[in-house]
Tab-separated table of C-alpha atoms and ligand atoms in Angstrom:
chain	number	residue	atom	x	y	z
A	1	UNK	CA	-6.916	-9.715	10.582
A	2	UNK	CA	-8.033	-6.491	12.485
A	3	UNK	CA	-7.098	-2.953	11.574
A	4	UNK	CA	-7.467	-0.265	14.320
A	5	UNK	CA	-6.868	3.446	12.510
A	6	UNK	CA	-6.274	6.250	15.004
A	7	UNK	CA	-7.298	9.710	13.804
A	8	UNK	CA	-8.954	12.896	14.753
A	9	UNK	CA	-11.081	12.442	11.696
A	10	UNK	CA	-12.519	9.044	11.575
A	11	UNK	CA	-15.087	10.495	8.850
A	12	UNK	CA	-12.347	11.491	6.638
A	13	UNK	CA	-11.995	6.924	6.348
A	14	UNK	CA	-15.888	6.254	6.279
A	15	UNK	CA	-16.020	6.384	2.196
A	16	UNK	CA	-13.018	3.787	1.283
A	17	UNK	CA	-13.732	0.703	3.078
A	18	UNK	CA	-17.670	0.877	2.398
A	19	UNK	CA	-17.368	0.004	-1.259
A	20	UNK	CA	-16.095	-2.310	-3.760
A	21	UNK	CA	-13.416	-5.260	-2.861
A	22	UNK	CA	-12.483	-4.447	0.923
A	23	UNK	CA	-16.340	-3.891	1.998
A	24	UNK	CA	-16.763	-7.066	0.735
A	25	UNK	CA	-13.536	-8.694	2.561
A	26	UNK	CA	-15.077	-7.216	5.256
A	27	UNK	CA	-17.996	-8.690	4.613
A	28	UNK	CA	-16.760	-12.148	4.241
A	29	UNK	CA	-15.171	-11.434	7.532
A	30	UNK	CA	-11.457	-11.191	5.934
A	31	UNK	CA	-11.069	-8.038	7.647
A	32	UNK	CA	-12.189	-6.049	10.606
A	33	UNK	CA	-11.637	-2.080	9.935
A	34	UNK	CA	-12.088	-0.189	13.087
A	35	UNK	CA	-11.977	3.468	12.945
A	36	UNK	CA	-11.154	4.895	16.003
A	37	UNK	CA	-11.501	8.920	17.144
A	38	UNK	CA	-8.286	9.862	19.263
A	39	UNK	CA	-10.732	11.749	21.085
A	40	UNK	CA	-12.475	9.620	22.938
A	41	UNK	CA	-8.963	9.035	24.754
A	42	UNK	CA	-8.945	12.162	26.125
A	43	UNK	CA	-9.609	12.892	29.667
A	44	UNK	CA	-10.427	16.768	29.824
A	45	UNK	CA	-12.943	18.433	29.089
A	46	UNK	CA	-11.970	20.219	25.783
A	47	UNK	CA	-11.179	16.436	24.469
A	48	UNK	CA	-7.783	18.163	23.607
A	49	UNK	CA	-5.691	15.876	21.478
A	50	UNK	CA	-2.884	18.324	20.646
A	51	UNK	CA	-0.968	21.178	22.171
A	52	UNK	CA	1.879	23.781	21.151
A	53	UNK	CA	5.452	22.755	20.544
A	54	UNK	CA	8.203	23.056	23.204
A	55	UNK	CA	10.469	25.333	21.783
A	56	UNK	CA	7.957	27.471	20.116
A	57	UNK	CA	7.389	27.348	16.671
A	58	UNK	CA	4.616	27.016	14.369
A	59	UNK	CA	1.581	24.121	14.317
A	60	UNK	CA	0.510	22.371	16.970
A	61	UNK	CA	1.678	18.814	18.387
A	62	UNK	CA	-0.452	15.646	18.639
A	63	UNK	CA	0.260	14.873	22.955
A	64	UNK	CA	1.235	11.346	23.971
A	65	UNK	CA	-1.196	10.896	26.297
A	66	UNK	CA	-4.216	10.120	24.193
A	67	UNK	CA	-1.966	8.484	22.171
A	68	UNK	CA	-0.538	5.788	24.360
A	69	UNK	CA	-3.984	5.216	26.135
A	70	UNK	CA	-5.626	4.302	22.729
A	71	UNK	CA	-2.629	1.749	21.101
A	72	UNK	CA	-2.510	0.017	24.707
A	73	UNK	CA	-5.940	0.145	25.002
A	74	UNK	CA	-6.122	-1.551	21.230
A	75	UNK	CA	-3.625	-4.019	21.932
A	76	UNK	CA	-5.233	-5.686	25.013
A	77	UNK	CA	-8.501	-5.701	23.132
A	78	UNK	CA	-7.147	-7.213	20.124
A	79	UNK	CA	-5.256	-9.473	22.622
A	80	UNK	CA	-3.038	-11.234	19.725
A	81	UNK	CA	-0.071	-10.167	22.027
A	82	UNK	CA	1.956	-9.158	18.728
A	83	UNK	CA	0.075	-6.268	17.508
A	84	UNK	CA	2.122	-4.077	14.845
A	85	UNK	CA	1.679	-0.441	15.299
A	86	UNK	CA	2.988	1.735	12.471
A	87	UNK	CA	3.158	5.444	12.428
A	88	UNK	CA	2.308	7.512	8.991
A	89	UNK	CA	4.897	10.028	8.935
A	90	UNK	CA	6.563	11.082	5.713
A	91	UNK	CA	10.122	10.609	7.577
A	92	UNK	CA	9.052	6.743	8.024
A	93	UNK	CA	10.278	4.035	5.042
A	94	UNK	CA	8.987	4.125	1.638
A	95	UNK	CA	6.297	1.670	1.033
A	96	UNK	CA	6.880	-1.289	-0.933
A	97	UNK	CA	4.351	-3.988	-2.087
A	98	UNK	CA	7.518	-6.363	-0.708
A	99	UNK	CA	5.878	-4.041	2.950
A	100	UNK	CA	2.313	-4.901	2.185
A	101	UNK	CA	2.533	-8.564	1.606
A	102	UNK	CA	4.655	-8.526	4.758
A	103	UNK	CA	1.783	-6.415	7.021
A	104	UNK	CA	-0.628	-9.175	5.201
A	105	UNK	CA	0.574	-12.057	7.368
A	106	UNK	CA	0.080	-9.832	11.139
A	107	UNK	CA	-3.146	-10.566	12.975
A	108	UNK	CA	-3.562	-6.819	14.382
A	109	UNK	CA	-2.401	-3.837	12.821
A	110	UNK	CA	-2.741	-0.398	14.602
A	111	UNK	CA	-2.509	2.551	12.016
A	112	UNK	CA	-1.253	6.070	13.782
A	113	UNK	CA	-2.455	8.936	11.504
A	114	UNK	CA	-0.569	11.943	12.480
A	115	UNK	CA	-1.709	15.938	11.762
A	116	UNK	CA	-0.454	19.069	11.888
A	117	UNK	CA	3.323	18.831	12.574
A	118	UNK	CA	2.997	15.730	13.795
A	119	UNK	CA	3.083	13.867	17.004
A	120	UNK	CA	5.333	14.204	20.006
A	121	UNK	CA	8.453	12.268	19.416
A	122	UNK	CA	7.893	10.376	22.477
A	123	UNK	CA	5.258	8.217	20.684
A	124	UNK	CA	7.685	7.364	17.591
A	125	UNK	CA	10.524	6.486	19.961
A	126	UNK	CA	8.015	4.187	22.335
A	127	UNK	CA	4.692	3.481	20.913
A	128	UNK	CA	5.419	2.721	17.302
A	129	UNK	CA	6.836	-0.551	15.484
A	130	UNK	CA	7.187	0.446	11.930
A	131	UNK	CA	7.020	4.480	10.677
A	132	UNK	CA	5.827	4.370	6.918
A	133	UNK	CA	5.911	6.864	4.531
A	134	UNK	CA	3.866	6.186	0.884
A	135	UNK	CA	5.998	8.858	-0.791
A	136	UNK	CA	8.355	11.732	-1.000
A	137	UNK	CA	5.564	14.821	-0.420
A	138	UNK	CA	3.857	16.092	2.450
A	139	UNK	CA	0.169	15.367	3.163
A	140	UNK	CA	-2.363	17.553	5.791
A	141	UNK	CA	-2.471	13.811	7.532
A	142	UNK	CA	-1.827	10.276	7.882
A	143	UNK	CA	-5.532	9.506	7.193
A	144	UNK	CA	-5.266	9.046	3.121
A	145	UNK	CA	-2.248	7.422	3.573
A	146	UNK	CA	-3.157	5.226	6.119
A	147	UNK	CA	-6.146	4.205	3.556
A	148	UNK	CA	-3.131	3.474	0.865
A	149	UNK	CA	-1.803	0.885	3.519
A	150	UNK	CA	-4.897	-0.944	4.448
A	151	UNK	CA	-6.276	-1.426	0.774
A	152	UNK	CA	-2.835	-2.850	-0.707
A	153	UNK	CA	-2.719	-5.098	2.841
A	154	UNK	CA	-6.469	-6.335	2.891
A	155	UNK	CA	-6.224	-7.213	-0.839
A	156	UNK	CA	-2.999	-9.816	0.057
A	157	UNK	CA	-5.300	-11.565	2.411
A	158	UNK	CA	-5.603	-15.071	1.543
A	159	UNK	CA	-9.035	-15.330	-0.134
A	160	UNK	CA	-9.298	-11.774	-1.318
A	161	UNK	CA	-7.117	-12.353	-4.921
A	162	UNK	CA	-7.232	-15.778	-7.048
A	163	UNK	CA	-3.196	-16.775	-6.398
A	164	UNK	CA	-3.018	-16.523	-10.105
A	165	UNK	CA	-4.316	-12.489	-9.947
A	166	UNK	CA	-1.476	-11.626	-7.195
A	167	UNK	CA	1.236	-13.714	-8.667
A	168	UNK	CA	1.512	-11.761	-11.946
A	169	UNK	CA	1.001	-8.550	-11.401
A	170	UNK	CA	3.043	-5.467	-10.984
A	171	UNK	CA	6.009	-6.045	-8.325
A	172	UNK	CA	5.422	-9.604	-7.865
A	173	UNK	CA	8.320	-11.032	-8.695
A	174	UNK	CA	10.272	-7.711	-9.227
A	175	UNK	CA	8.571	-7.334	-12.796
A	176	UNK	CA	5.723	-4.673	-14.006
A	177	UNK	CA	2.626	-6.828	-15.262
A	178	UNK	CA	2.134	-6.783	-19.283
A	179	UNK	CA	-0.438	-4.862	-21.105
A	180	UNK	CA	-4.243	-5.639	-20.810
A	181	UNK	CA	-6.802	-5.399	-23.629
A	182	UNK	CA	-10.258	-6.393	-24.024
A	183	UNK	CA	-13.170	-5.779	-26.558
A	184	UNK	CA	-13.354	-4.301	-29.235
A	185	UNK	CA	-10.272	-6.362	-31.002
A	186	UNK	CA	-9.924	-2.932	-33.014
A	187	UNK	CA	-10.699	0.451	-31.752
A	188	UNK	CA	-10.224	3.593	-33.527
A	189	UNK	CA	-7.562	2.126	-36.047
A	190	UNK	CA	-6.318	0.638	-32.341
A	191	UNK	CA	-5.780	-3.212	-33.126
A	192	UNK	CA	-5.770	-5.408	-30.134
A	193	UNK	CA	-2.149	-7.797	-30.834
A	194	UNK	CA	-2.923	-10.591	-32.751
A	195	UNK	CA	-1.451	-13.363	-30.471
A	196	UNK	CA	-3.645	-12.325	-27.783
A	197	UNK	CA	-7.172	-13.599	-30.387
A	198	UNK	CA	-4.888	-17.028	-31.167
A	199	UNK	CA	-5.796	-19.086	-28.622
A	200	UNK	CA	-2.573	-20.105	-28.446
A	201	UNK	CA	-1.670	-19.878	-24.549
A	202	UNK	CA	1.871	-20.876	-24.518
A	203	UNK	CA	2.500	-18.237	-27.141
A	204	UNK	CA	0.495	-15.798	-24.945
A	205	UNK	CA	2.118	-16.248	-21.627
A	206	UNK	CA	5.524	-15.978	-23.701
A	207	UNK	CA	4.246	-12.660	-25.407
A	208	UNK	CA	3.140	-11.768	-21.486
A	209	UNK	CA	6.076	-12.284	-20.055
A	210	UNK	CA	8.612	-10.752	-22.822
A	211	UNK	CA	5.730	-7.370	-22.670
A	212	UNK	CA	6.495	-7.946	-18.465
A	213	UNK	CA	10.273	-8.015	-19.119
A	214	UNK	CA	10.042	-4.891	-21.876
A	215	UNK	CA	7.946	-2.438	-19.778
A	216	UNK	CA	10.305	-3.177	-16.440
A	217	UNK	CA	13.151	-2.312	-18.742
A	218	UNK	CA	11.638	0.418	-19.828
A	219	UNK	CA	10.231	2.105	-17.323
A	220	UNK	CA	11.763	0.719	-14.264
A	221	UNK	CA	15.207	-0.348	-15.418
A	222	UNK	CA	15.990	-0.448	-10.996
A	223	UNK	CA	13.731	-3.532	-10.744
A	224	UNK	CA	15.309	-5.992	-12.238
A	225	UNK	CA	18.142	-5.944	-10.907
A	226	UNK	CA	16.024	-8.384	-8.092
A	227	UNK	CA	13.728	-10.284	-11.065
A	228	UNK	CA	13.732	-13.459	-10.999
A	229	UNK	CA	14.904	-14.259	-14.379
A	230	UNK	CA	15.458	-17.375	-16.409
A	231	UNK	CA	17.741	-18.003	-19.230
A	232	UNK	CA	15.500	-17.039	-22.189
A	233	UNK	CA	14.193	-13.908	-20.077
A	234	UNK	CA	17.850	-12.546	-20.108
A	235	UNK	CA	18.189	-13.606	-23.304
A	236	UNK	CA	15.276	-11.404	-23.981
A	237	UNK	CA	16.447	-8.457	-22.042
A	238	UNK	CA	19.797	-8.624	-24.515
A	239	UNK	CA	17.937	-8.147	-27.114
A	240	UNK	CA	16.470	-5.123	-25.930
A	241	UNK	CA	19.664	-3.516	-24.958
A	242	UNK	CA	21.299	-4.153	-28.130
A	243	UNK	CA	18.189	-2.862	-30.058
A	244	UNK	CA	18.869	-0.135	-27.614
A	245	UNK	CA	23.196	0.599	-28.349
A	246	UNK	CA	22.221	0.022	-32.344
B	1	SAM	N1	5.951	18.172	10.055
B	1	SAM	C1	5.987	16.876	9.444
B	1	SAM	C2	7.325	16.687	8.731
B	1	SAM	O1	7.862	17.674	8.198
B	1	SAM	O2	7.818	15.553	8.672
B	1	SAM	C3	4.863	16.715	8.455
B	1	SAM	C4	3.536	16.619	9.097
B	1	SAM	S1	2.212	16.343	7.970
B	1	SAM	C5	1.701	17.982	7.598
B	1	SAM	C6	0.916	15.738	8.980
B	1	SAM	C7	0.771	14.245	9.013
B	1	SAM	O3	0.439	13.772	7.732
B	1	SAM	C8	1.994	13.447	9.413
B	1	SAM	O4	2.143	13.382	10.807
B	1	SAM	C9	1.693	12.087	8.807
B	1	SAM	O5	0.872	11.308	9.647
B	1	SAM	C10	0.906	12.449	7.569
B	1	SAM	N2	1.712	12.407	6.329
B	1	SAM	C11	2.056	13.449	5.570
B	1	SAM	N3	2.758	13.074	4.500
B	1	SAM	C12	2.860	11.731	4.555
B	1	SAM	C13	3.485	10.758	3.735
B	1	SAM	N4	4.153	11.089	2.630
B	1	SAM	N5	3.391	9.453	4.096
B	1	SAM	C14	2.737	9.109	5.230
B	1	SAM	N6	2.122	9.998	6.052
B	1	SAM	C15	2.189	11.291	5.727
């Protein structure tokens, strides 16, 4: 897979894919992260990348020009001839892991990060594939957002997780993973649960699972109404609501 980001500040993206897990899927060649200054698609002198709005108003607007030159400019390079290009904006859909594991199957991604107000709506209603927002609050730009996208993507990548790792946890499957413990087995009066020492691994991936099924009902009640549940699961989930009406 190749990731092209498009930003004003390509430094503000130097730190998070030079450490850890995605340097080294970039490393095993996984990945290729290309940061890429909008900048060096302009064509004046003042390498001007963003002008006032029509209309007047405050904040400036990112221009098409540069804009279009770069993504077309990506895409023939990349030359997969179905590049995805998504647009940060906080207006775009809310992304879902259900999103990620979807970008995780494209060849060529090209990541828009917008500043200021934004960009001119032009490049939304011409340039861009997918618009993608990673919550409900503003950011100064798509940069740190755009890092959001490409760490949950590059870590779906076959060969970055063991199949068991991504199967279980959170959102797989519409369920929240279980607790984790590790050493010490008792920590400040903390005890670790006893099935977890047994040995016994049926009994632990049944206490898993039932921990799974608790915290989704507890914290994220929406979720499940997508699980994939078996018999004894709802069986389970009973329990908990009549523990719940008692
Ligand atoms: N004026 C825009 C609006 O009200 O929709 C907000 C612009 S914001 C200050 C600047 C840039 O940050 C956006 O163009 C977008 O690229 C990025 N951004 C801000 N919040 C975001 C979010 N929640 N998700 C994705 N990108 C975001």
């Amino acid at each position: 897979m190749k990731i092209d980001l498009v930003t004003i500040f390509p430094g503000l993206l130097d730190g998070p894919f030079k450490e850890s897990m995605i340097k080294r899927a970039v490393d095993k060649g996984l990945v290729e992260i290309n940061l890429v200054d909008l900048r060096s698609y302009t064509r004046d002198r003042h390498r001007q990348v963003d002008d006032t709005p029509y209309g007047g108003g405050c904040g400036m607007i990112l221009k098409p020009e540069p804009l279009f030159e770069a993504v077309e400019d990506l895409k023939g390079k990349a030359g997969t001839g179905n590049s995805v290009v998504i647009l940060m904006t906080p207006q775009g859909t809310s992304f879902k892991q259900e999103v990620a594991r979807r970008l995780s199957g494209e060849k060529h991604l090209v990541i828009i990060c917008g500043r200021y107000e934004g960009v001119d709506e032009r490049v939304r209603s011409a340039l861009v594939d997918m618009e993608i927002s990673i919550g409900d609050y503003v950011l100064t730009g798509g940069e740190l957002a755009a890092a959001v996208i490409v760490d949950s993507v590059v870590r779906l990548l076959p060969g970055f997780l063991s199949e068991e790792a991504s199967e279980n946890e959170s959102f797989s499957g519409s369920l929240l993973e279980h607790p984790h413990y590790t050493r010490p087995p008792v920590y400040r009066d903390m005890e670790v649960p006893e099935v977890l020492l047994s040995g016994n691994h049926a009994k632990i991936d049944r206490w898993r699972r039932e921990q799974s099924l608790k915290r989704t009902y507890e914290r994220r009640p929406d979720l499940l109404e997508h699980a994939d549940l078996t018999p004894r699961d709802k069986v389970f989930l009973d329990t908990l609501r009549n523990v719940e009406d008692d």
